[in-house]
Coordinates of C-alpha atoms in Angstrom, one line a residue:
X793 CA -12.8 3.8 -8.1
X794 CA -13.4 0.6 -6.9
X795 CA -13.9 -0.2 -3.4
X796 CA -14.5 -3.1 -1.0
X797 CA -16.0 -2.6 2.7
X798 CA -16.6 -4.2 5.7
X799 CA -18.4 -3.5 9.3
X800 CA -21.0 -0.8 9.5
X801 CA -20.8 2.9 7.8
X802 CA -21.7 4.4 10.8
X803 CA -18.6 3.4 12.5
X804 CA -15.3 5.5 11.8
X805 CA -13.7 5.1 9.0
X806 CA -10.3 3.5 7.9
X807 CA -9.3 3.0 4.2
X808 CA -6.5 0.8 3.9
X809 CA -4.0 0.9 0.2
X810 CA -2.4 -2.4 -0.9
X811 CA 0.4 -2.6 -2.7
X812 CA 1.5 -2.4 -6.1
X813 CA 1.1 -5.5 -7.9
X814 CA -1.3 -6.6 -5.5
X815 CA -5.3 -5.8 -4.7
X816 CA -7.2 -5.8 -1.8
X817 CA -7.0 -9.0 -0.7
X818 CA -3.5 -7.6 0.8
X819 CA -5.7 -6.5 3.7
X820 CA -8.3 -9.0 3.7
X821 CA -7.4 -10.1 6.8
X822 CA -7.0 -7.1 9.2
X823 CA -10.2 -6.1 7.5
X824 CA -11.8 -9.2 8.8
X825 CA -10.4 -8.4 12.3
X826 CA -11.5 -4.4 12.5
X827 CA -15.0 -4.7 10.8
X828 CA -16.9 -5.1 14.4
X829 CA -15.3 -1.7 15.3
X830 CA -14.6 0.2 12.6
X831 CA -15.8 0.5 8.9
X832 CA -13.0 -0.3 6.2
X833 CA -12.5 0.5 3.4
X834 CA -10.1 -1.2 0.8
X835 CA -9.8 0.5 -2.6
X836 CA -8.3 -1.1 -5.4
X837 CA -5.3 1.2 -7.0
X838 CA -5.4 1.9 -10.4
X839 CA -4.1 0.2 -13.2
X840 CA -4.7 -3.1 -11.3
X841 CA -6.7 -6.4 -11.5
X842 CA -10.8 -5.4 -11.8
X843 CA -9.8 -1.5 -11.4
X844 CA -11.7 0.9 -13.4
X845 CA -8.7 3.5 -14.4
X846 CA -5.8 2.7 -15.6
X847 CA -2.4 3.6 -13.5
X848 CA -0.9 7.0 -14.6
X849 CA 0.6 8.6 -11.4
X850 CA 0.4 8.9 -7.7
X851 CA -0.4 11.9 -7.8
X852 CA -3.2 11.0 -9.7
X853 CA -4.2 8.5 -7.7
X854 CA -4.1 10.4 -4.5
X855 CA -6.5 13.0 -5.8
X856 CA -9.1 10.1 -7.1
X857 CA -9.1 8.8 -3.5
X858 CA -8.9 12.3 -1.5
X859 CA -11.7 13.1 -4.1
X860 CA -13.8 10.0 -3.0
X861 CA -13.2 11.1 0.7
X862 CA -15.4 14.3 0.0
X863 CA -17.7 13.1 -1.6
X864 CA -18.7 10.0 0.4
X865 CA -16.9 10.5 3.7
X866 CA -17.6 14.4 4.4
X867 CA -13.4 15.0 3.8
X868 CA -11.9 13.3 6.4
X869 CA -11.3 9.9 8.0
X870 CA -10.2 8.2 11.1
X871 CA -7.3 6.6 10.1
X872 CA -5.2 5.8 6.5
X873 CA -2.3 3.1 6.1
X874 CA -1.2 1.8 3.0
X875 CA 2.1 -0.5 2.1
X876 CA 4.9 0.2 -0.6
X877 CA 3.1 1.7 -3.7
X878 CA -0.2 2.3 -1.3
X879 CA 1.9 4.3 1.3
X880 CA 3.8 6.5 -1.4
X881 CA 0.1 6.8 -2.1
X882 CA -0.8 7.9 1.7
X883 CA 2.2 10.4 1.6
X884 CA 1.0 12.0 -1.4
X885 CA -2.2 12.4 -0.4
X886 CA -1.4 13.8 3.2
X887 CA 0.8 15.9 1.1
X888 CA -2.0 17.3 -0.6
X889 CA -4.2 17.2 2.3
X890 CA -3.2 17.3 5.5
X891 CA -5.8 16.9 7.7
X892 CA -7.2 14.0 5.3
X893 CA -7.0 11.8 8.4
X894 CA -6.1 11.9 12.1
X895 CA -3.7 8.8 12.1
X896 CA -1.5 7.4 9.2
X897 CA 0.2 4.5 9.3
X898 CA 2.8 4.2 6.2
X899 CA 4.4 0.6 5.6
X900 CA 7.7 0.4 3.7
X901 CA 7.2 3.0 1.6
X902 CA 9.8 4.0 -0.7
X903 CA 10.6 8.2 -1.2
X904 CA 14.6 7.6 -2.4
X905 CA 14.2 7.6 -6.3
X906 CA 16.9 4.9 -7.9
X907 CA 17.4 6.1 -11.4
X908 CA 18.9 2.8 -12.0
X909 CA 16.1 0.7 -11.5
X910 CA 13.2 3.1 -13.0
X911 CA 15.5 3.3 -16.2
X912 CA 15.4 -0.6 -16.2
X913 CA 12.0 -1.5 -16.0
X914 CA 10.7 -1.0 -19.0
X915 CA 12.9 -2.8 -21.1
X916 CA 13.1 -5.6 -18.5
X917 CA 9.1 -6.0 -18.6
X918 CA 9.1 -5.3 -22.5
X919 CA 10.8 -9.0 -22.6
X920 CA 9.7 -11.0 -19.5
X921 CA 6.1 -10.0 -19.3
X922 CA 4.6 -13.0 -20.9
X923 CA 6.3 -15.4 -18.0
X924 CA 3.2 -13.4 -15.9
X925 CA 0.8 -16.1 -16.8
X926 CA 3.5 -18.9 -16.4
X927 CA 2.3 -20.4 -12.9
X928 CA 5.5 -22.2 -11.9
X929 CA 7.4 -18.5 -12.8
X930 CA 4.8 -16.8 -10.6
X931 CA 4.8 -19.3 -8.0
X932 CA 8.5 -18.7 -8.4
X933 CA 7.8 -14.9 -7.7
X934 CA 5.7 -15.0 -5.5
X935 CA 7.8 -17.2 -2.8
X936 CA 10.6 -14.5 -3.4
X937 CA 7.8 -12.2 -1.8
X938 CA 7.6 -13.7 1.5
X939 CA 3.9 -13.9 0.9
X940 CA 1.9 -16.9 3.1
X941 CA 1.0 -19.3 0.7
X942 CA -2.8 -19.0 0.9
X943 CA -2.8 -16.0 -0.6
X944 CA -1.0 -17.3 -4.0
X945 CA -4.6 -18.1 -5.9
X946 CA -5.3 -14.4 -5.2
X947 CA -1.8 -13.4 -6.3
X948 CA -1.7 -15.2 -9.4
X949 CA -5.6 -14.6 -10.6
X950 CA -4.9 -11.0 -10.3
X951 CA -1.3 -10.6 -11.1
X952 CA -2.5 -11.8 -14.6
X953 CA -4.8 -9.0 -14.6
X954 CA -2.7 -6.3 -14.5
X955 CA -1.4 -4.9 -18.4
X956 CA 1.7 -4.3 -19.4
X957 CA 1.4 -0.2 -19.9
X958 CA 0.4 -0.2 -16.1
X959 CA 2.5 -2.8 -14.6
X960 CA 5.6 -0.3 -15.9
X961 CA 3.5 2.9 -15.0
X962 CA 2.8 1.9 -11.2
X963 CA 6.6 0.3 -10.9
X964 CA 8.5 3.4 -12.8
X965 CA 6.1 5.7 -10.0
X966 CA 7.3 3.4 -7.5
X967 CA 10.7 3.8 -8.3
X968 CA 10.6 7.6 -8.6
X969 CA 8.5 8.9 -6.1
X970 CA 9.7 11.6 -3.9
X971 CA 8.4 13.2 -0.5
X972 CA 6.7 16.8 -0.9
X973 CA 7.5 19.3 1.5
X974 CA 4.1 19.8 1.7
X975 CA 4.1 16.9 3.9
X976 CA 5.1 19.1 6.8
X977 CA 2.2 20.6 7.2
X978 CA 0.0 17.8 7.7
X979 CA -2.2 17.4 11.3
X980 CA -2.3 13.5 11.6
X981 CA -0.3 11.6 13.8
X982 CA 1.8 9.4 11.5
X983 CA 3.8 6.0 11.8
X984 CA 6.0 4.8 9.7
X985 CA 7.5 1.1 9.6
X986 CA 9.4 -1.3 7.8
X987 CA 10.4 -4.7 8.3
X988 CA 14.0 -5.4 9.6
X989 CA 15.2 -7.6 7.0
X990 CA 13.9 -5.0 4.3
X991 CA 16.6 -4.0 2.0
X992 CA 18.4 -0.8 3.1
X993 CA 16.7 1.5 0.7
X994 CA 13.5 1.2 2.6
X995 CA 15.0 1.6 6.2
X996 CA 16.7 5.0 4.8
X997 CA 13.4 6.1 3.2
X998 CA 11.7 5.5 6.7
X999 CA 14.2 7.7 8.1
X1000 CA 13.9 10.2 5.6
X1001 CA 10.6 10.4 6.2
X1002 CA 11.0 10.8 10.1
X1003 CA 13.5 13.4 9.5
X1004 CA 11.1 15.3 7.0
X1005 CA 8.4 14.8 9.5
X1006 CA 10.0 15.2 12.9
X1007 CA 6.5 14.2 14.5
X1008 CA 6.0 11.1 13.2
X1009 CA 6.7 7.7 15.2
X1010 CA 9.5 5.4 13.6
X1011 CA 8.9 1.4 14.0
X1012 CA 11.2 -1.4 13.0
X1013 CA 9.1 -4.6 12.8
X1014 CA 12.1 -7.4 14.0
X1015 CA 12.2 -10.3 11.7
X1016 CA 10.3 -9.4 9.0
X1017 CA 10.4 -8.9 5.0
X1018 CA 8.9 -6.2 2.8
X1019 CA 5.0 -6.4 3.4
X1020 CA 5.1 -9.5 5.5
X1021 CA 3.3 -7.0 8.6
X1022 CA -0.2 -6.4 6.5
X1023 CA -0.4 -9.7 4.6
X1024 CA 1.6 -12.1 7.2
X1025 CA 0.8 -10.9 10.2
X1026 CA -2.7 -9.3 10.2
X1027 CA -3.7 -9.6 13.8
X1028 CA -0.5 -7.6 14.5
X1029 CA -1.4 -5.2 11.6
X1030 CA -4.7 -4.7 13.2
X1031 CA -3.4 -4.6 16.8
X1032 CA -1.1 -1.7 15.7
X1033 CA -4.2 0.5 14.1
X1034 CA -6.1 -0.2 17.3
X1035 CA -3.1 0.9 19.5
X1036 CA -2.3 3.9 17.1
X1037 CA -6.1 5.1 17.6
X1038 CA -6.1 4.3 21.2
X1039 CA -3.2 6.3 22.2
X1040 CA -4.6 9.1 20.4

């Protein structure tokens, strides 16, 4: 697995999963901000730009990164937060291991499968996959994101990374996933959010979620689009994981 880290090991330790379609760079930012009090870790997901496994399923994902946990981080962490594909990712692995972490923090994860869309993705991708490297298309794209502009050069470089077999994989998962009960049995203290002007499917997964977990903490973040909290707003992102950790 690839990793990037900032601040000192010493320090507790918060690993951070980006979304699909994206890398690391999705929380450059709060990483920037955090490194002085906590050491970060941002993995890059498989089957994307400069990973070193391709994508196959989140489950198998979330048992590479629980498995790096052991072996490096002596089985547990402080905290965990990941967006869309990263935060199916985060519910897996808490699934799998509950007392992975002490705090979670799950952004606009999806855990309503839509047949409709996972049975349309390949054949959409089969035929539009080549407009990937086509920068106007991707600019294109990437404004329908909501992304800040400074973070297109990252987008495109890396978008054009990712192959076909594992663009599908990681969006079919995406599409498909749905919430263990195992969940239920998991000791950290989780948050879920989503932007307000997400689509509806998201805000009903978030609830889903809330009513599988009757623990966990439901935010709406006013105003904003799918992802815009991590990669828009970073100082709020890192606010939030310094007020989730604070409160205890």
């Amino acid at each position: 697995m690839i990793i990037h880290e900032y601040g000192a090991d010493q320090k507790d330790t918060i690993i951070l999963l980006h979304g699909g379609g994206l890398s690391w760079w999705n929380y450059r930012e709060a990483a920037e901000l955090l490194r002085s009090e906590y050491h970060i870790i941002l993995p890059v997901l498989d089957g994307h730009a400069n990973s070193d496994r391709p994508f196959t399923t989140i489950e198998d994902n979330a048992s590479e990164i629980i498995s790096f946990i052991d072996e490096h981080l002596n089985g547990s962490v402080l905290l965990i937060g990941g967006l869309s594909l990263g935060g199916q990712i985060l519910l897996e692995m808490l699934s799998q291991r509950g007392n992975l972490c002490s705090f979670a923090l799950v952004e606009s994860a999806a855990v309503i499968p839509s047949r409709m869309t996972n049975a349309l993705i390949a054949p959409f991708f089969g035929s539009s996959y080549s407009l990937i490297r086509n920068r106007r298309f991707a600019r294109m794209q990437f404004q329908s994101l909501h992304i800040k502009p400074d973070l297109f050069d990252d987008y495109y470089r890396d978008t054009c990374q990712i192959k076909k077999r594992d663009m599908i994989a990681f969006l079919k998962a995406n599409t498909s996933y749905k919430l263990k009960d195992t969940i239920r049995k998991s000791s950290a203290k989780i948050h879920i959010c989503y932007g307000e002007r997400e689509t509806g499917e998201i805000r009903k997964s978030a609830e889903a979620i809330c009513r599988e977990i009757p623990s966990c903490k439901l935010h709406s973040l006013k105003g904003l689009y799918h992802g815009e909290f991590s990669m828009n707003h970073a100082d709020m992102h890192a606010d939030a994981i310094r007020q989730i950790i604070h409160e205890g």
